XYZ file of C-alpha atoms in Angstrom:
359
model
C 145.295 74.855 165.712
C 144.678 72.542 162.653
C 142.304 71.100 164.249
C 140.454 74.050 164.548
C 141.444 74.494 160.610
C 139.974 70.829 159.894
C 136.873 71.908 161.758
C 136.580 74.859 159.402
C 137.065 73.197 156.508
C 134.195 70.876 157.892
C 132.094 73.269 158.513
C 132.338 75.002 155.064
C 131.999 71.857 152.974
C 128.491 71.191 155.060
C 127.423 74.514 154.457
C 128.069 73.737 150.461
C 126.194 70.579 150.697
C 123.089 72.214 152.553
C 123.479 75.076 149.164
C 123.397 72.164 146.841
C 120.932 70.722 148.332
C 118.778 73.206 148.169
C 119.397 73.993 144.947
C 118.834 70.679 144.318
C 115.383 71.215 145.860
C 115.088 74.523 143.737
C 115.630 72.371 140.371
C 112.869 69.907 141.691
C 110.193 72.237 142.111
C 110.872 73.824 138.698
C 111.136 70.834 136.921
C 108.022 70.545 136.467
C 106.766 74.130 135.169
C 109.119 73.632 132.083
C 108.023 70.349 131.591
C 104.677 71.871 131.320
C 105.512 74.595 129.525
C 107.088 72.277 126.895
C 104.283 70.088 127.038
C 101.967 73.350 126.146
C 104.433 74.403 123.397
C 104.363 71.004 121.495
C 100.488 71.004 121.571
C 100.159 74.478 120.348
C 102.790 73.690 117.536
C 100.764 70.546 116.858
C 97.129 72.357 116.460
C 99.137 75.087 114.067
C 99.953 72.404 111.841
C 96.750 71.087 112.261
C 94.562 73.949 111.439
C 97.186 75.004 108.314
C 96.340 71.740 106.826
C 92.925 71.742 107.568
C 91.434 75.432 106.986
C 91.045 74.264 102.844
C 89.082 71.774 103.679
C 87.067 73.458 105.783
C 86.309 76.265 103.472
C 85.794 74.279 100.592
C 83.045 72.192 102.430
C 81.538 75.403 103.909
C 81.512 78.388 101.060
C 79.137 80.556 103.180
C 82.768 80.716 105.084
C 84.722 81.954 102.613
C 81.882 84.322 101.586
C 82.263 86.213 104.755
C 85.640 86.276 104.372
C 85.862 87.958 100.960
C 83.123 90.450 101.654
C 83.336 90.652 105.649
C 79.912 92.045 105.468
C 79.242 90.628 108.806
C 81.277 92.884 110.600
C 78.876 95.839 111.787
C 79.585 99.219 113.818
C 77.366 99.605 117.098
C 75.827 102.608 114.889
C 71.515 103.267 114.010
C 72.344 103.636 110.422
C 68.899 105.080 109.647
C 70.028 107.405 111.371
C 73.207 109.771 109.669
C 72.682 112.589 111.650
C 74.304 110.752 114.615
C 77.447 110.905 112.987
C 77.390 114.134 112.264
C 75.619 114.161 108.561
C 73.144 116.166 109.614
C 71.960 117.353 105.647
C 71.860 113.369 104.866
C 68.600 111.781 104.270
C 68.588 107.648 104.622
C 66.704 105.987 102.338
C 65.789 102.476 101.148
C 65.723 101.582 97.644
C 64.676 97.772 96.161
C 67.059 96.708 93.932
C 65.328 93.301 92.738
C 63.207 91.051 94.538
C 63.908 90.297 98.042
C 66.821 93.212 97.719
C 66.487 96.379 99.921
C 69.318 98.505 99.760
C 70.657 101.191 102.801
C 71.453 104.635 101.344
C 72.425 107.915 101.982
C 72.164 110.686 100.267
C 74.088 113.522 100.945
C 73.475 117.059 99.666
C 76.079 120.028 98.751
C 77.591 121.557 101.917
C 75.573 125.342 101.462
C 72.263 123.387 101.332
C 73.284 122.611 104.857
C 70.501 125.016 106.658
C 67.466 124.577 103.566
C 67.872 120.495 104.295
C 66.829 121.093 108.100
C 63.677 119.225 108.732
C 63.009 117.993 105.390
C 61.936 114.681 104.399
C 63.070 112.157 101.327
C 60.595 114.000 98.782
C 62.749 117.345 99.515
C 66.158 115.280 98.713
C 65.573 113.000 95.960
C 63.666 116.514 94.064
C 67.013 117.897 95.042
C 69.071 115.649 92.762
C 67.955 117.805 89.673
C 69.273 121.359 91.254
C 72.532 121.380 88.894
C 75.080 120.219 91.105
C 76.982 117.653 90.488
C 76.319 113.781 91.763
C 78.506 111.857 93.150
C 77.697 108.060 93.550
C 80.478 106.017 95.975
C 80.785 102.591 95.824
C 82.285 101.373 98.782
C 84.848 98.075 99.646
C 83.961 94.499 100.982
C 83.937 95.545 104.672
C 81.739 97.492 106.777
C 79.035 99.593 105.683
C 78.431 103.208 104.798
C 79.041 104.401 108.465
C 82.544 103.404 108.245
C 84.865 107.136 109.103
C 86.352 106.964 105.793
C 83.808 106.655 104.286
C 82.014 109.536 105.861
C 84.925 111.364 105.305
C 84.824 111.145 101.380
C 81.225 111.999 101.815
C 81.904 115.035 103.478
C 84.797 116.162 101.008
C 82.085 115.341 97.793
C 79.474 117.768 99.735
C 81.906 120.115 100.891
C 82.705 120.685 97.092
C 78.741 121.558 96.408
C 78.123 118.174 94.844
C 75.720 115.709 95.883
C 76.440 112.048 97.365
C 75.052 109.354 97.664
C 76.734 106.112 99.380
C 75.295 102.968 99.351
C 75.605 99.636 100.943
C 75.417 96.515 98.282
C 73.205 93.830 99.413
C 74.377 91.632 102.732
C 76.430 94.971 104.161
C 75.114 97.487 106.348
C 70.966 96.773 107.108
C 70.411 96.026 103.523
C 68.821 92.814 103.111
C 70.069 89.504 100.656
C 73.451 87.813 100.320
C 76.582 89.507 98.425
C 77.640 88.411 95.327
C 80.358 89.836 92.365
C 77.320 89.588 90.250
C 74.637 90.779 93.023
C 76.808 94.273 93.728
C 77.060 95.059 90.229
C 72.548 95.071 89.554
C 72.646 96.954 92.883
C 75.292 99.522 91.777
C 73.502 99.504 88.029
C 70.313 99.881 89.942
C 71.061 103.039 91.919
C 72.941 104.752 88.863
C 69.505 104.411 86.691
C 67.552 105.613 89.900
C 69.937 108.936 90.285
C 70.210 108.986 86.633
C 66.482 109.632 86.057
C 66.191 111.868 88.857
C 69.518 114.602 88.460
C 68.014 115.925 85.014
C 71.582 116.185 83.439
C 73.656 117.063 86.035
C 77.233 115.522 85.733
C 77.031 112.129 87.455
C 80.237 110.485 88.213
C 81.223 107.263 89.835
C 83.432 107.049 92.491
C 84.796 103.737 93.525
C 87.096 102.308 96.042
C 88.785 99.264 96.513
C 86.959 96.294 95.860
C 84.229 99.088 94.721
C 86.587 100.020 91.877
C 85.711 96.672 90.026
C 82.025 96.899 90.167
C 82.820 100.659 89.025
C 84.589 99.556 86.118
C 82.317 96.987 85.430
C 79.251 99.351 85.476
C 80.782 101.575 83.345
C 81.488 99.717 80.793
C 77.958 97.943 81.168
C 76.211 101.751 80.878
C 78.762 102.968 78.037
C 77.604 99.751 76.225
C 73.518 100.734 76.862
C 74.159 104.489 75.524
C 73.769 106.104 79.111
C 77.264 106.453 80.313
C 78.606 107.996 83.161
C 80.029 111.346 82.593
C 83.105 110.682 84.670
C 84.839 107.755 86.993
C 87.157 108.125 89.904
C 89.100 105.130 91.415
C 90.630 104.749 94.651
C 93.082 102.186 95.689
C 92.354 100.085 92.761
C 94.393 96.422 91.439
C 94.121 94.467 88.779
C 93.123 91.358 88.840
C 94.756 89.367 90.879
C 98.242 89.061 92.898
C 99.110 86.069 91.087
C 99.102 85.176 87.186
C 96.736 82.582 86.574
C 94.515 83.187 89.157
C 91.329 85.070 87.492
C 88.891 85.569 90.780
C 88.919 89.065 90.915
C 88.846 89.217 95.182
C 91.678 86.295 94.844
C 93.733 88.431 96.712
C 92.040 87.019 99.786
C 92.626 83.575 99.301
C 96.395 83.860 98.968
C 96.241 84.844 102.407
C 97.023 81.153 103.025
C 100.055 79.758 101.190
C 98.465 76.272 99.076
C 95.167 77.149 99.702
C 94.790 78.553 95.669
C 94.736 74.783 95.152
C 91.678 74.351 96.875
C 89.829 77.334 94.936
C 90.966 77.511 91.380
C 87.382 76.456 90.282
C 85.546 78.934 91.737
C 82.308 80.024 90.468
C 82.930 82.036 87.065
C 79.406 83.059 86.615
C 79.314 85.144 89.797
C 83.102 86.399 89.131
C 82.886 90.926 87.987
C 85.288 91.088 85.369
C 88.613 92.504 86.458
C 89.654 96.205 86.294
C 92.463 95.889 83.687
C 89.934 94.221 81.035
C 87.585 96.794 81.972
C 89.265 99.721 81.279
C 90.444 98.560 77.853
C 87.207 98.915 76.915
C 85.930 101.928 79.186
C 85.974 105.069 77.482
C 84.956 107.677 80.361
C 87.302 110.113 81.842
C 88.812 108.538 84.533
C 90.844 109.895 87.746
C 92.944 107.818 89.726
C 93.674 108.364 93.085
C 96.359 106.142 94.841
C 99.010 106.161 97.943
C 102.131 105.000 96.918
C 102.203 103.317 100.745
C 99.006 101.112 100.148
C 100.041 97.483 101.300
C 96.424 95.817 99.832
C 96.625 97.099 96.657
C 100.617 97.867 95.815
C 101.362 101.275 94.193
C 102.445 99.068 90.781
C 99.041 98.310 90.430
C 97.793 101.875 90.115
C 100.610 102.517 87.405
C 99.696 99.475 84.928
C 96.140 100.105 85.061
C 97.070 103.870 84.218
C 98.756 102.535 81.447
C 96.107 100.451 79.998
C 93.793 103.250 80.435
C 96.045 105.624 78.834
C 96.517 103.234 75.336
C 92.603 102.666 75.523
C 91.647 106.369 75.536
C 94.617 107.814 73.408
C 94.164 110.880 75.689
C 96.301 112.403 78.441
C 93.380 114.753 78.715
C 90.639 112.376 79.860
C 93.169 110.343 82.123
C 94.727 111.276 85.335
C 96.743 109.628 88.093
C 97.092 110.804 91.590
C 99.556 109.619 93.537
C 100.548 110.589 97.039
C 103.790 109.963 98.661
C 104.568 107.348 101.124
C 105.624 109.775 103.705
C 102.445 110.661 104.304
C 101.209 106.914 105.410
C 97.851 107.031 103.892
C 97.867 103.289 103.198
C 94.791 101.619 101.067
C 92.348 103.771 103.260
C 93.411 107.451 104.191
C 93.682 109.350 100.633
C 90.790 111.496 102.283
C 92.932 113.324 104.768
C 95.199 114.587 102.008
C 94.509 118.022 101.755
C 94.548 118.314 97.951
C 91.864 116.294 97.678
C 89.377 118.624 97.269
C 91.318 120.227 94.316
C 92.003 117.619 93.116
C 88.299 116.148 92.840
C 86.754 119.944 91.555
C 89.458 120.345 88.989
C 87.969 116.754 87.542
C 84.520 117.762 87.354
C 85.520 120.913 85.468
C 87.531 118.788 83.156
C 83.829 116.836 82.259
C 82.160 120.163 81.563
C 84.760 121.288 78.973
């Protein structure tokens, strides 16, 4: 009997050894995935590192780089935008206009909702004569991405028309299929351009500029430009706007990009001045046109904070609670930096303005 017991016993230890020894077999085989894997992990952590420290550099020896960056012009939509009525703008005209030399700017112009059926099958002659009907103009300057086909942006045209006002969005040089390079000071002839072009051609009706975004500081900047020439804009709406920059010290108004990068201001502090719009906050303590502010409290690119010190400056500058207005609409609703335009009130909001400039 034990030695059937010590035969057992035996058997069960050699049947532990054959487990451990495939385990042991098990480990082997893995052993070298996770040394692999490691292996993988260290490299990756090593070009991280590698790429935080040298991004600066790269940028600063290629600007065209950083150029793309801040206006991201390059990105396009698959979209024919000669063609509006593709997107459903079907009373749009697209037009061309030639800003300076060597500049052709993409633009559409939009006309009032109930013209809907007259602007059927007519050509540019029919729209631009159109301009000078009474209704209101609307021009919208847009941000540093895209083009004009972007939704929201065809959204806020379609909320301006559905109002019976005229607009007419246009792409700056470099974005969309206009032709040239973007520049701070480039955006702001193009934007004074098509003002003086509308100007001439709506025969009094109230023109107002609508800006958003990065399109808020060439707003401001025209604005004060044309109050300063005697041929101001009867009114001004801005849209997601910031001052001028995220950090003190920093006086680039699209420096907001650059602190994308933690260090990498030191690489850009002497950016070119010449080319740099000046910022919204020392615009509007100059600007003297009523103004209406529209701004989510939810938007992450330019905070809500923003919105309230401009509306401050604005406020001491025009000593009027009459010929200032902010907007602001709740973070609940999760309209960010880009989706004021689904808020219902909009329209309202934007007629009860332009009755304000005819008072």
């Amino acid at each position: 009997m034990r030695r059937r017991v010590d035969e057992a016993v035996g058997l069960g230890q050699a049947k532990e050894k054959s487990i451990k020894g495939k385990a042991g077999e098990v480990q082997v085989s893995l052993h070298p995935f996770w040394s692999l894997w490691r292996l993988w992990l260290k490299w990756m952590f090593l070009a991280l590192c590698v790429l935080y420290v040298v991004t600066p550099f790269l940028l600063r020896l290629f600007p065209g780089i950083v150029q793309h960056l801040v206006y991201s012009h390059g990105i396009l939509y698959f979209v024919d935008l000669s063609r509006p009525a593709d997107l459903g703008l079907n009373h749009t005209a697209n037009m061309y206009l030639t800003s300076e030399e060597g500049v052709t700017l993409g633009v559409w112009h939009t006309v009032p909702e109930k013209k809907w059926k007259e602007a059927q099958g007519k050509g540019l002659d029919w729209y631009e004569k159109s301009l000078g009907d009474g209704s209101p103009v609307f021009i919208y300057l847009h941000s540093n991405t895209n083009n004009r086909a972007t939704p929201h942006r065809i959204a806020a045209a379609n909320v301006i028309s559905s109002l019976g006002y005229h607009a007419v969005v246009m792409d700056y040089r470099g974005f969309g299929d206009s032709t040239g390079e973007p520049t701070g000071s480039g955006l702001i002839i193009d934007a004074l351009y098509l003002y003086h072009w509308v100007r001439e051609r709506s025969k009094g009706s109230p023109l107002v500029i609508w800006g958003h975004s990065i399109g808020t500081v060439i707003t401001t900047n025209i604005a004060v430009k044309l109050q300063e020439q005697g041929n101001p804009a009867d009114g001004v709406i801005l849209e997601g706007a910031f001052t001028h920059t995220l950090q003190k010290g920093y006086a680039h108004p699209f420096a907001w990009y650059y602190w994308k990068f933690p260090y990498i201001q030191y690489y850009f502090l002497s950016l070119p001045k010449e080319k740099a719009p000046v910022p919204n906050d020392e615009n509007l303590k100059k600007m003297r046109t009523p103004l209406l502010m529209l701004h989510a409290e939810d938007d992450q690119v330019a905070p809500f904070k923003m919105a309230q010190e401009l509306y401050s400056i604005a406020r001491e500058a025009l000593k009027s609670d009459k010929r200032i207005k902010l907007v602001s609409f709740d973070r609940s609703l999760r309209y960010g930096h880009n989706g004021v335009y689904r808020d219902p009130a909009l329209p309202g909001i934007v007629r009860e303005f332009v009755q304000t400039l005819a008072a």
